[in-house]
Structures are given as C-alpha cells and as structure tokens.
Amino acid sequence: ASEHINPAIAGDTVLYFRPDASYFAEGYDHLAAYFFVGGENQFVNLVEHQTGVYKVTAPTPAAPGGWEKVIFVSLKSATNAWEVDGLTNVLKQTPDLIYDGTKDMYDTTLGAWKTLGSLVSQTPTTAGISSEKVRIWVNRGGHYATEGYQYLLKAGDVHYTATGYEKALVTDDVYFAYFDVPLSALTGKNVDLVIVDTNLYFQVAVAGGPYAAQDNSKLWVVKQNMDETYSVTKGAVEGRIYNTFFAKVLEGYLTCSTSADNGYEAFNLVDTNFLPRAGEHWDMQGDLGGEHGVKIADYTSEEDYATGVREATPATDAYAKYVMMKSLYDAAHPSPEQFRINKVANNNIIYVLVIGMLFAIAAFGFVRFRKKANVA
C-alpha cells in the first residue's frame, strides 16, 4: 500500500529553494534537502542554480508513488545529518513541505511555494551616459507606481533595473523612472516593460514593441488598454515640469557629439518631447541656469565620451548645455529663412567686394593718369 496521504514527489523531480539571509548565518556549511516517506528518508545537497536560488533533483525512493514531503535545511557541517556528535547540525530549516506538483520553488521570505518562472532575474544598470549608452524615461502613469513594485526594462531576454527616479511633474509630484542602458542592447529587439513586486516576482507585462531609432528621445508612458492589458505610448511630456528633471534629461546627452541617438543631432526631439511650453514660455518650475539654476555632472572633454567619465562634482550649467546643443543643431540644420538671410548676406558681401575692387581699379588708373600728366 502507498504511504501517501499527500501529493507525491516523484524521483527526478527538480525543485528550487530561495532562502533568506538567515540560512547563511554564522556557522553555515551547506544547504540540503531532506526527502521522506514513511520510514524512508534521504538527504541531497543543493547546488546554486542562479543568484539566490538553489536546485535539487529528488532521488527515487523504494516506496511506490514517490516521497511525501521535503524539508530544506541549512547544515553546520559537511555531514548530512540532523546531529553530529550528539549536537544539532542544523542552523535553520523549513517546515515539512508538501509539493503540489506545479509550484516548484519554495521561498522562505514568503513562506510559500512559487514557480521559478515567475521569479525575474535582473541585470543592474549603472548611472551615466557614454557614446555607447542612452537614457530612457518612463512615466508609469500611476500604474503600479508604489514602493511595493518596481519597473524593469526588458530588452530581448534581459531585464534591466531602473537606474533611478526623478521628480518630473509639478502636479502631484510625479516621479519618472529612467534607465541608462547600452544602445546595442536595444537595437533590433522588442523592448518592453515588466513590473515585479518587491520579491522580484512577475506581476504585469507592458508591451513596448520593437525599438526604433531615437525612441530614447521620447517619453515612454504606460497606458492601460480597454482589455485591461498594458502598453506603452512614446511621445512628449504633458504638464508643468521641474527644472531639475529637464536638467537630468540634458545630462543624458553628449553636447558635442553628432549622434542622433544621444548627441546634439537629437536636440530637436529633446526640445519637443521633454520641454513643454505654455504659450511662448517654458512650462517649467524653477530656473534652468544662472545663480538659482541647476548644475549637472557633464563631460570635461569629448575624449571622455567613450569612457563615460564625468565631472566628480556637478559643475556644468544646465542652461549653458541646452544653448550649446541648440547652437550646434541649428548650425547643422539652418532653417529656410536663415538660409535666405545667409544667402542675401553673402550676396551683399560679394557686391561690396566687387564695388571695392572696381573702386580700387579706378583709383589705380587715376593715379597713373596723374603721374603721366605730371611727366608731360
């Protein structure tokens, strides 16, 4: 007869364990799983599967139907035993656990079984733009925008953590998330957003679609659709912004680079999408430059664009950076009116030069005539 009163753990079943820090306290040697059914039992060591997650394959018991329960345990010595020399060998252990056949990972922080696939592995980001990196801004739109959740930028199969959050909109003090990521990681891939809880378990997918050139120079806004799914729209900021936010946007561009992704060739999109207007004036709270303006950490030379090394202390006037980028962009893209003015100016210069030359020739001829007259 079977020993089971609960669902079985068959031989070769793969289980995962996500322990909290207490399982690695002083005295820790290794992790093991203790399988048992009736009077039969067996310890098996766990191996690390990914950061913070450990894996074990269940042995096959003699009893038909498999193991009834499992205990994950942190042991103090290399010996797989509850006691060694009459002293406890256990640092920490779980309760007797019943596997339901579907949720394959036990999480001690939650005290519950989860699925390994619902745990999202993250790739950290580092702050700062270089010739190889761009900055993407996300307005969460009030969706899962609390401390209980975090947004990840999913490029292909890689989930990037948010680099930071910046207070952007004056109304309700809305914070935007931003991601400093390699441009090569975005190009040619679907780039979406993924929302996880504080324990990094998947909650919601936000469809972003294929990454298009210069998408980083648009604000990504999370929207809830009629069918209760979520997606991203890419466009301009709406509402009054803080000066510190726009300065942070400017910090994500290389002033003297010709790049259309993160150089001055992107200025027109930056100016359109991140600097709202109220009539003819900027819809901005606070000064961008000057005595009461914002200082940002910028590059001291173009040679630093590749390394990403910036000023140790923010010392660049944000408005001065804005003006420089605008000047370089305008010089590279003169308007038809400016072209007409330049053409007229050039023509006037030519006319003046021609008249000057004619005057010089006439004067020279007059001088020669006078000399001849004097000789005669």
CSV table of C-alpha atoms in Angstrom, one decimal:
chain,number,residue,atom,x,y,z
A,1,ALA,CA,0.0,0.0,0.0
A,2,SER,CA,1.1,3.6,-0.7
A,3,GLU,CA,2.5,5.6,2.3
A,4,HIS,CA,1.0,8.8,0.8
A,5,ILE,CA,-1.7,11.0,2.2
A,6,ASN,CA,-0.4,14.0,0.3
A,7,PRO,CA,0.6,14.6,-3.4
A,8,ALA,CA,3.9,12.8,-4.2
A,9,ILE,CA,7.4,14.0,-5.1
A,10,ALA,CA,8.4,11.6,-7.8
A,11,GLY,CA,12.0,10.6,-8.4
A,12,ASP,CA,13.9,13.0,-10.7
A,13,THR,CA,11.6,15.9,-9.8
A,14,VAL,CA,13.5,19.1,-9.9
A,15,LEU,CA,12.8,21.6,-7.0
A,16,TYR,CA,14.2,25.0,-6.2
A,17,PHE,CA,14.8,26.8,-2.9
A,18,ARG,CA,15.1,30.5,-2.3
A,19,PRO,CA,16.4,31.0,1.2
A,20,ASP,CA,16.7,34.3,3.1
A,21,ALA,CA,19.9,35.5,4.7
A,22,SER,CA,19.3,33.7,8.0
A,23,TYR,CA,20.1,30.4,6.2
A,24,PHE,CA,23.7,31.7,5.7
A,25,ALA,CA,24.3,33.0,9.2
A,26,GLU,CA,27.5,32.2,11.2
A,27,GLY,CA,28.2,28.5,11.3
A,28,TYR,CA,26.7,27.8,7.8
A,29,ASP,CA,28.3,25.0,5.8
A,30,HIS,CA,25.9,24.0,3.0
A,31,LEU,CA,22.2,23.6,2.0
A,32,ALA,CA,20.5,20.2,1.7
A,33,ALA,CA,17.0,18.8,1.0
A,34,TYR,CA,15.6,16.1,3.2
A,35,PHE,CA,13.1,13.8,1.4
A,36,PHE,CA,11.0,11.4,3.4
A,37,VAL,CA,8.0,9.0,3.1
A,38,GLY,CA,7.0,6.5,5.8
A,39,GLY,CA,10.2,5.2,7.4
A,40,GLU,CA,12.4,6.0,4.3
A,41,ASN,CA,14.4,9.2,4.0
A,42,GLN,CA,17.4,10.7,2.2
A,43,PHE,CA,19.4,13.9,2.3
A,44,VAL,CA,20.5,15.5,-1.0
A,45,ASN,CA,22.8,18.6,-1.3
A,46,LEU,CA,21.5,21.6,-3.1
A,47,VAL,CA,23.5,23.4,-5.8
A,48,GLU,CA,23.3,27.1,-6.8
A,49,HIS,CA,21.0,27.5,-9.9
A,50,GLN,CA,21.1,31.3,-10.2
A,51,THR,CA,21.8,34.2,-7.9
A,52,GLY,CA,19.9,33.5,-4.7
A,53,VAL,CA,18.2,30.3,-5.9
A,54,TYR,CA,19.3,26.7,-5.3
A,55,LYS,CA,18.4,23.5,-7.1
A,56,VAL,CA,17.9,19.8,-6.1
A,57,THR,CA,16.8,16.7,-8.0
A,58,ALA,CA,14.8,14.3,-5.9
A,59,PRO,CA,16.2,10.8,-5.7
A,60,THR,CA,13.9,7.8,-6.4
A,61,PRO,CA,12.6,6.2,-3.2
A,62,ALA,CA,11.8,2.5,-2.8
A,63,ALA,CA,8.3,3.3,-1.8
A,64,PRO,CA,5.8,3.4,-4.7
A,65,GLY,CA,4.5,6.8,-5.6
A,66,GLY,CA,7.5,8.9,-4.5
A,67,TRP,CA,8.3,11.0,-1.5
A,68,GLU,CA,5.6,12.5,0.6
A,69,LYS,CA,7.4,15.6,2.0
A,70,VAL,CA,10.6,17.6,1.8
A,71,ILE,CA,12.5,19.8,4.3
A,72,PHE,CA,15.1,22.3,3.1
A,73,VAL,CA,17.8,22.7,5.7
A,74,SER,CA,20.9,24.7,6.3
A,75,LEU,CA,23.6,22.5,7.9
A,76,LYS,CA,26.6,23.4,10.0
A,77,SER,CA,28.9,20.7,8.8
A,78,ALA,CA,29.7,18.8,5.6
A,79,THR,CA,27.8,15.8,7.1
A,80,ASN,CA,24.2,15.3,6.0
A,81,ALA,CA,22.7,14.5,9.4
A,82,TRP,CA,20.4,16.2,11.9
A,83,GLU,CA,23.0,15.7,14.7
A,84,VAL,CA,26.8,15.3,14.8
A,85,ASP,CA,28.5,14.0,17.9
A,86,GLY,CA,25.2,14.5,19.9
A,87,LEU,CA,24.9,18.1,18.9
A,88,THR,CA,22.5,19.7,16.5
A,89,ASN,CA,23.9,20.1,13.0
A,90,VAL,CA,21.0,22.3,11.9
A,91,LEU,CA,21.4,26.1,11.5
A,92,LYS,CA,17.9,26.7,10.0
A,93,GLN,CA,15.2,24.6,8.4
A,94,THR,CA,11.8,24.9,6.8
A,95,PRO,CA,8.7,23.2,8.0
A,96,ASP,CA,7.7,19.9,6.5
A,97,LEU,CA,6.7,20.9,3.0
A,98,ILE,CA,4.2,19.4,0.6
A,99,TYR,CA,4.8,19.8,-3.1
A,100,ASP,CA,1.6,20.4,-5.1
A,101,GLY,CA,3.1,19.3,-8.4
A,102,THR,CA,3.1,22.8,-10.1
A,103,LYS,CA,4.8,25.4,-7.9
A,104,ASP,CA,8.4,24.2,-7.9
A,105,MET,CA,10.3,26.8,-5.7
A,106,TYR,CA,10.0,27.4,-2.0
A,107,ASP,CA,10.6,31.0,-0.9
A,108,THR,CA,11.4,31.4,2.8
A,109,THR,CA,10.7,35.1,2.8
A,110,LEU,CA,7.2,34.5,1.7
A,111,GLY,CA,6.9,31.1,3.5
A,112,ALA,CA,5.2,29.8,0.3
A,113,TRP,CA,5.8,27.8,-2.9
A,114,LYS,CA,6.2,29.8,-6.1
A,115,THR,CA,7.1,28.9,-9.6
A,116,LEU,CA,10.7,29.5,-10.7
A,117,GLY,CA,9.5,31.1,-13.9
A,118,SER,CA,7.7,33.8,-12.0
A,119,LEU,CA,11.0,35.0,-10.5
A,120,VAL,CA,12.5,37.6,-12.8
A,121,SER,CA,16.3,37.6,-13.0
A,122,GLN,CA,17.6,41.2,-13.1
A,123,THR,CA,20.6,42.9,-14.7
A,124,PRO,CA,21.7,46.1,-12.8
A,125,THR,CA,22.3,49.3,-14.6
A,126,THR,CA,24.9,52.0,-13.7
A,127,ALA,CA,24.2,55.7,-13.9
A,128,GLY,CA,25.8,57.7,-16.7
A,129,ILE,CA,25.7,58.0,-20.5
A,130,SER,CA,28.6,57.4,-22.8
A,131,SER,CA,28.9,57.1,-26.6
A,132,GLU,CA,27.6,53.5,-26.2
A,133,LYS,CA,24.7,54.2,-23.8
A,134,VAL,CA,21.3,56.0,-23.9
A,135,ARG,CA,18.8,57.1,-21.3
A,136,ILE,CA,15.2,56.1,-21.5
A,137,TRP,CA,12.5,57.9,-19.5
A,138,VAL,CA,9.3,56.2,-18.3
A,139,ASN,CA,6.1,57.8,-16.9
A,140,ARG,CA,4.4,55.0,-15.1
A,141,GLY,CA,1.1,56.8,-15.4
A,142,GLY,CA,0.0,55.9,-11.9
A,143,HIS,CA,0.1,52.2,-12.6
A,144,TYR,CA,1.9,50.1,-10.0
A,145,ALA,CA,3.8,53.3,-9.1
A,146,THR,CA,4.2,52.5,-5.4
A,147,GLU,CA,7.1,51.1,-3.3
A,148,GLY,CA,5.6,47.7,-3.5
A,149,TYR,CA,6.5,47.3,-7.1
A,150,GLN,CA,9.4,48.1,-9.4
A,151,TYR,CA,9.7,48.5,-13.2
A,152,LEU,CA,12.2,46.7,-15.3
A,153,LEU,CA,13.2,47.4,-18.9
A,154,LYS,CA,13.1,44.2,-20.9
A,155,ALA,CA,15.3,44.2,-24.0
A,156,GLY,CA,15.2,40.8,-25.7
A,157,ASP,CA,15.5,38.4,-22.7
A,158,VAL,CA,17.4,40.7,-20.4
A,159,HIS,CA,15.6,42.6,-17.6
A,160,TYR,CA,17.4,45.9,-16.7
A,161,THR,CA,16.7,47.5,-13.3
A,162,ALA,CA,15.8,51.2,-13.2
A,163,THR,CA,18.9,53.4,-12.9
A,164,GLY,CA,16.9,56.0,-10.8
A,165,TYR,CA,13.8,58.0,-10.3
A,166,GLU,CA,13.4,61.8,-10.8
A,167,LYS,CA,10.6,64.1,-9.7
A,168,ALA,CA,9.3,65.3,-13.0
A,169,LEU,CA,5.7,66.7,-13.0
A,170,VAL,CA,4.8,69.5,-10.7
A,171,THR,CA,1.2,68.4,-10.4
A,172,ASP,CA,1.1,65.6,-7.8
A,173,ASP,CA,5.0,65.5,-7.7
A,174,VAL,CA,5.1,62.6,-10.2
A,175,TYR,CA,8.4,60.7,-10.4
A,176,PHE,CA,9.6,59.3,-13.7
A,177,ALA,CA,11.9,56.2,-13.9
A,178,TYR,CA,14.9,56.3,-16.1
A,179,PHE,CA,17.1,53.5,-17.5
A,180,ASP,CA,20.7,54.0,-18.7
A,181,VAL,CA,21.3,51.1,-21.0
A,182,PRO,CA,23.6,50.1,-23.9
A,183,LEU,CA,22.2,51.2,-27.2
A,184,SER,CA,23.4,47.9,-28.7
A,185,ALA,CA,21.1,46.0,-26.2
A,186,LEU,CA,18.1,47.8,-27.6
A,187,THR,CA,18.7,47.9,-31.4
A,188,GLY,CA,16.8,45.3,-33.3
A,189,LYS,CA,14.9,44.0,-30.3
A,190,ASN,CA,11.5,44.2,-28.7
A,191,VAL,CA,11.8,46.5,-25.7
A,192,ASP,CA,9.0,46.1,-23.2
A,193,LEU,CA,8.5,47.0,-19.5
A,194,VAL,CA,8.0,44.3,-16.8
A,195,ILE,CA,6.5,45.0,-13.4
A,196,VAL,CA,7.6,42.9,-10.5
A,197,ASP,CA,6.9,43.0,-6.7
A,198,THR,CA,9.5,43.7,-4.1
A,199,ASN,CA,10.4,40.0,-4.0
A,200,LEU,CA,11.1,40.2,-7.8
A,201,TYR,CA,8.1,38.0,-8.8
A,202,PHE,CA,6.4,38.8,-12.1
A,203,GLN,CA,3.2,40.9,-11.9
A,204,VAL,CA,2.4,42.6,-15.2
A,205,ALA,CA,3.9,42.9,-18.8
A,206,VAL,CA,3.8,46.2,-20.5
A,207,ALA,CA,4.1,45.9,-24.3
A,208,GLY,CA,6.6,48.4,-25.8
A,209,GLY,CA,7.2,46.8,-29.2
A,210,PRO,CA,10.3,46.9,-31.5
A,211,TYR,CA,12.8,49.6,-30.6
A,212,ALA,CA,13.0,52.3,-33.2
A,213,ALA,CA,15.9,54.8,-33.7
A,214,GLN,CA,15.6,57.8,-31.3
A,215,ASP,CA,12.9,56.2,-29.2
A,216,ASN,CA,15.1,57.2,-26.2
A,217,SER,CA,14.3,60.8,-27.0
A,218,LYS,CA,10.6,60.3,-26.4
A,219,LEU,CA,8.8,59.9,-23.1
A,220,TRP,CA,7.5,56.3,-22.6
A,221,VAL,CA,4.1,56.5,-21.0
A,222,VAL,CA,2.3,53.4,-19.5
A,223,LYS,CA,-1.3,53.1,-20.5
A,224,GLN,CA,-4.0,50.6,-19.5
A,225,ASN,CA,-6.0,49.3,-22.5
A,226,MET,CA,-9.7,48.5,-22.7
A,227,ASP,CA,-9.0,44.8,-22.3
A,228,GLU,CA,-7.0,45.6,-19.1
A,229,THR,CA,-3.7,44.9,-20.6
A,230,TYR,CA,-0.9,47.5,-20.6
A,231,SER,CA,1.1,49.1,-23.3
A,232,VAL,CA,3.5,52.0,-23.9
A,233,THR,CA,3.0,55.2,-26.0
A,234,LYS,CA,6.0,57.2,-26.9
A,235,GLY,CA,5.8,61.0,-27.2
A,236,ALA,CA,6.0,64.3,-25.3
A,237,VAL,CA,5.7,65.2,-21.7
A,238,GLU,CA,2.4,66.7,-20.8
A,239,GLY,CA,2.2,69.1,-17.8
A,240,ARG,CA,4.5,71.5,-16.0
A,241,ILE,CA,7.9,70.1,-15.2
A,242,TYR,CA,10.6,70.7,-12.6
A,243,ASN,CA,13.9,72.4,-13.8
A,244,THR,CA,15.8,69.5,-12.1
A,245,PHE,CA,14.0,67.0,-14.3
A,246,PHE,CA,14.9,68.7,-17.6
A,247,ALA,CA,18.5,69.1,-16.4
A,248,LYS,CA,18.6,65.3,-15.8
A,249,VAL,CA,17.3,64.8,-19.3
A,250,LEU,CA,20.1,67.0,-20.7
A,251,GLU,CA,22.6,65.0,-18.7
A,252,GLY,CA,21.7,62.0,-20.8
A,253,TYR,CA,23.1,63.6,-24.0
A,254,LEU,CA,26.6,64.3,-25.2
A,255,THR,CA,26.8,68.0,-26.0
A,256,CYS,CA,29.3,68.0,-28.9
A,257,SER,CA,28.5,64.5,-30.4
A,258,THR,CA,26.9,64.4,-33.8
A,259,SER,CA,25.0,61.2,-32.8
A,260,ALA,CA,21.2,61.3,-33.5
A,261,ASP,CA,20.8,58.9,-30.6
A,262,ASN,CA,22.5,60.8,-27.7
A,263,GLY,CA,24.2,63.8,-29.3
A,264,TYR,CA,23.2,67.2,-30.4
A,265,GLU,CA,21.5,65.8,-33.5
A,266,ALA,CA,18.8,64.6,-31.1
A,267,PHE,CA,18.2,68.2,-29.8
A,268,ASN,CA,15.1,68.8,-31.8
A,269,LEU,CA,13.4,65.7,-30.2
A,270,VAL,CA,14.7,66.6,-26.8
A,271,ASP,CA,13.4,70.2,-27.1
A,272,THR,CA,10.0,69.0,-28.4
A,273,ASN,CA,9.3,66.0,-26.2
A,274,PHE,CA,10.9,67.0,-22.8
A,275,LEU,CA,10.4,70.8,-22.6
A,276,PRO,CA,6.7,71.7,-22.6
A,277,ARG,CA,5.6,75.2,-23.5
A,278,ALA,CA,2.9,77.4,-22.1
A,279,GLY,CA,2.4,79.8,-24.9
A,280,GLU,CA,5.8,81.2,-25.8
A,281,HIS,CA,7.3,80.3,-22.4
A,282,TRP,CA,8.8,77.1,-21.0
A,283,ASP,CA,6.3,75.4,-18.7
A,284,MET,CA,8.9,74.8,-16.1
A,285,GLN,CA,9.2,75.3,-12.3
A,286,GLY,CA,12.5,77.0,-11.4
A,287,ASP,CA,15.4,78.3,-13.3
A,288,LEU,CA,17.4,76.0,-15.6
A,289,GLY,CA,20.6,78.1,-15.4
A,290,GLY,CA,22.2,81.0,-13.6
A,291,GLU,CA,22.6,81.6,-9.9
A,292,HIS,CA,19.5,79.7,-8.9
A,293,GLY,CA,19.7,77.2,-11.8
A,294,VAL,CA,20.8,73.6,-11.9
A,295,LYS,CA,24.3,72.2,-12.2
A,296,ILE,CA,24.8,68.8,-13.8
A,297,ALA,CA,27.8,66.4,-14.0
A,298,ASP,CA,28.9,66.7,-17.6
A,299,TYR,CA,32.0,65.7,-19.5
A,300,THR,CA,35.1,67.8,-19.4
A,301,SER,CA,36.2,66.8,-22.9
A,302,GLU,CA,34.9,64.8,-25.9
A,303,GLU,CA,37.6,62.2,-25.2
A,304,ASP,CA,35.6,61.1,-22.2
A,305,TYR,CA,32.5,60.2,-24.2
A,306,ALA,CA,33.8,56.7,-24.7
A,307,THR,CA,34.7,56.1,-21.1
A,308,GLY,CA,31.7,57.7,-19.5
A,309,VAL,CA,33.9,59.6,-17.0
A,310,ARG,CA,32.2,62.8,-16.0
A,311,GLU,CA,32.8,65.6,-13.5
A,312,ALA,CA,33.1,64.3,-10.0
A,313,THR,CA,31.1,67.2,-8.7
A,314,PRO,CA,28.3,68.7,-10.9
A,315,ALA,CA,29.7,71.9,-12.2
A,316,THR,CA,28.1,72.4,-15.7
A,317,ASP,CA,25.3,75.0,-16.0
A,318,ALA,CA,22.3,73.1,-17.4
A,319,TYR,CA,21.1,76.1,-19.5
A,320,ALA,CA,24.6,76.6,-21.0
A,321,LYS,CA,24.4,72.9,-22.1
A,322,TYR,CA,21.0,73.5,-23.6
A,323,VAL,CA,22.2,76.6,-25.5
A,324,MET,CA,25.3,74.8,-26.8
A,325,MET,CA,23.3,71.8,-28.1
A,326,LYS,CA,20.8,74.1,-29.7
A,327,SER,CA,23.5,76.2,-31.4
A,328,LEU,CA,25.2,73.1,-32.8
A,329,TYR,CA,21.9,71.7,-34.0
A,330,ASP,CA,20.8,74.9,-35.6
A,331,ALA,CA,24.2,75.3,-37.3
A,332,ALA,CA,23.8,71.8,-38.8
A,333,HIS,CA,20.2,72.4,-39.8
A,334,PRO,CA,19.7,76.0,-40.9
A,335,SER,CA,16.1,77.0,-41.5
A,336,PRO,CA,15.0,78.1,-45.0
A,337,GLU,CA,14.6,81.7,-43.6
A,338,GLN,CA,18.1,81.5,-42.1
A,339,PHE,CA,19.4,80.1,-45.4
A,340,ARG,CA,17.8,83.0,-47.3
A,341,ILE,CA,19.2,85.6,-44.9
A,342,ASN,CA,22.7,84.0,-45.2
A,343,LYS,CA,22.4,84.0,-49.0
A,344,VAL,CA,21.4,87.7,-49.0
A,345,ALA,CA,24.2,88.5,-46.6
A,346,ASN,CA,26.7,86.6,-48.8
A,347,ASN,CA,25.4,88.3,-51.9
A,348,ASN,CA,25.8,91.7,-50.2
A,349,ILE,CA,29.4,90.8,-49.2
A,350,ILE,CA,30.1,89.9,-52.8
A,351,TYR,CA,28.6,93.2,-54.1
A,352,VAL,CA,30.7,95.2,-51.6
A,353,LEU,CA,33.8,93.3,-52.7
A,354,VAL,CA,33.1,93.9,-56.4
A,355,ILE,CA,32.4,97.6,-55.8
A,356,GLY,CA,35.6,97.8,-53.7
A,357,MET,CA,37.6,96.1,-56.4
A,358,LEU,CA,36.2,98.5,-59.1
A,359,PHE,CA,36.9,101.5,-56.9
A,360,ALA,CA,40.5,100.2,-56.4
A,361,ILE,CA,41.0,99.7,-60.1
A,362,ALA,CA,39.6,103.2,-60.9
A,363,ALA,CA,41.8,104.8,-58.2
A,364,PHE,CA,44.8,103.0,-59.6
A,365,GLY,CA,44.0,104.2,-63.1
A,366,PHE,CA,43.6,107.8,-61.8
A,367,VAL,CA,46.9,107.7,-60.1
A,368,ARG,CA,48.7,106.5,-63.3
A,369,PHE,CA,46.9,109.2,-65.3
A,370,ARG,CA,48.1,111.9,-62.8
A,371,LYS,CA,51.7,110.6,-63.0
A,372,LYS,CA,51.6,110.8,-66.8
A,373,ALA,CA,50.2,114.3,-66.7
A,374,ASN,CA,53.0,115.4,-64.3
A,375,VAL,CA,55.7,114.0,-66.6
A,376,ALA,CA,54.2,115.7,-69.6
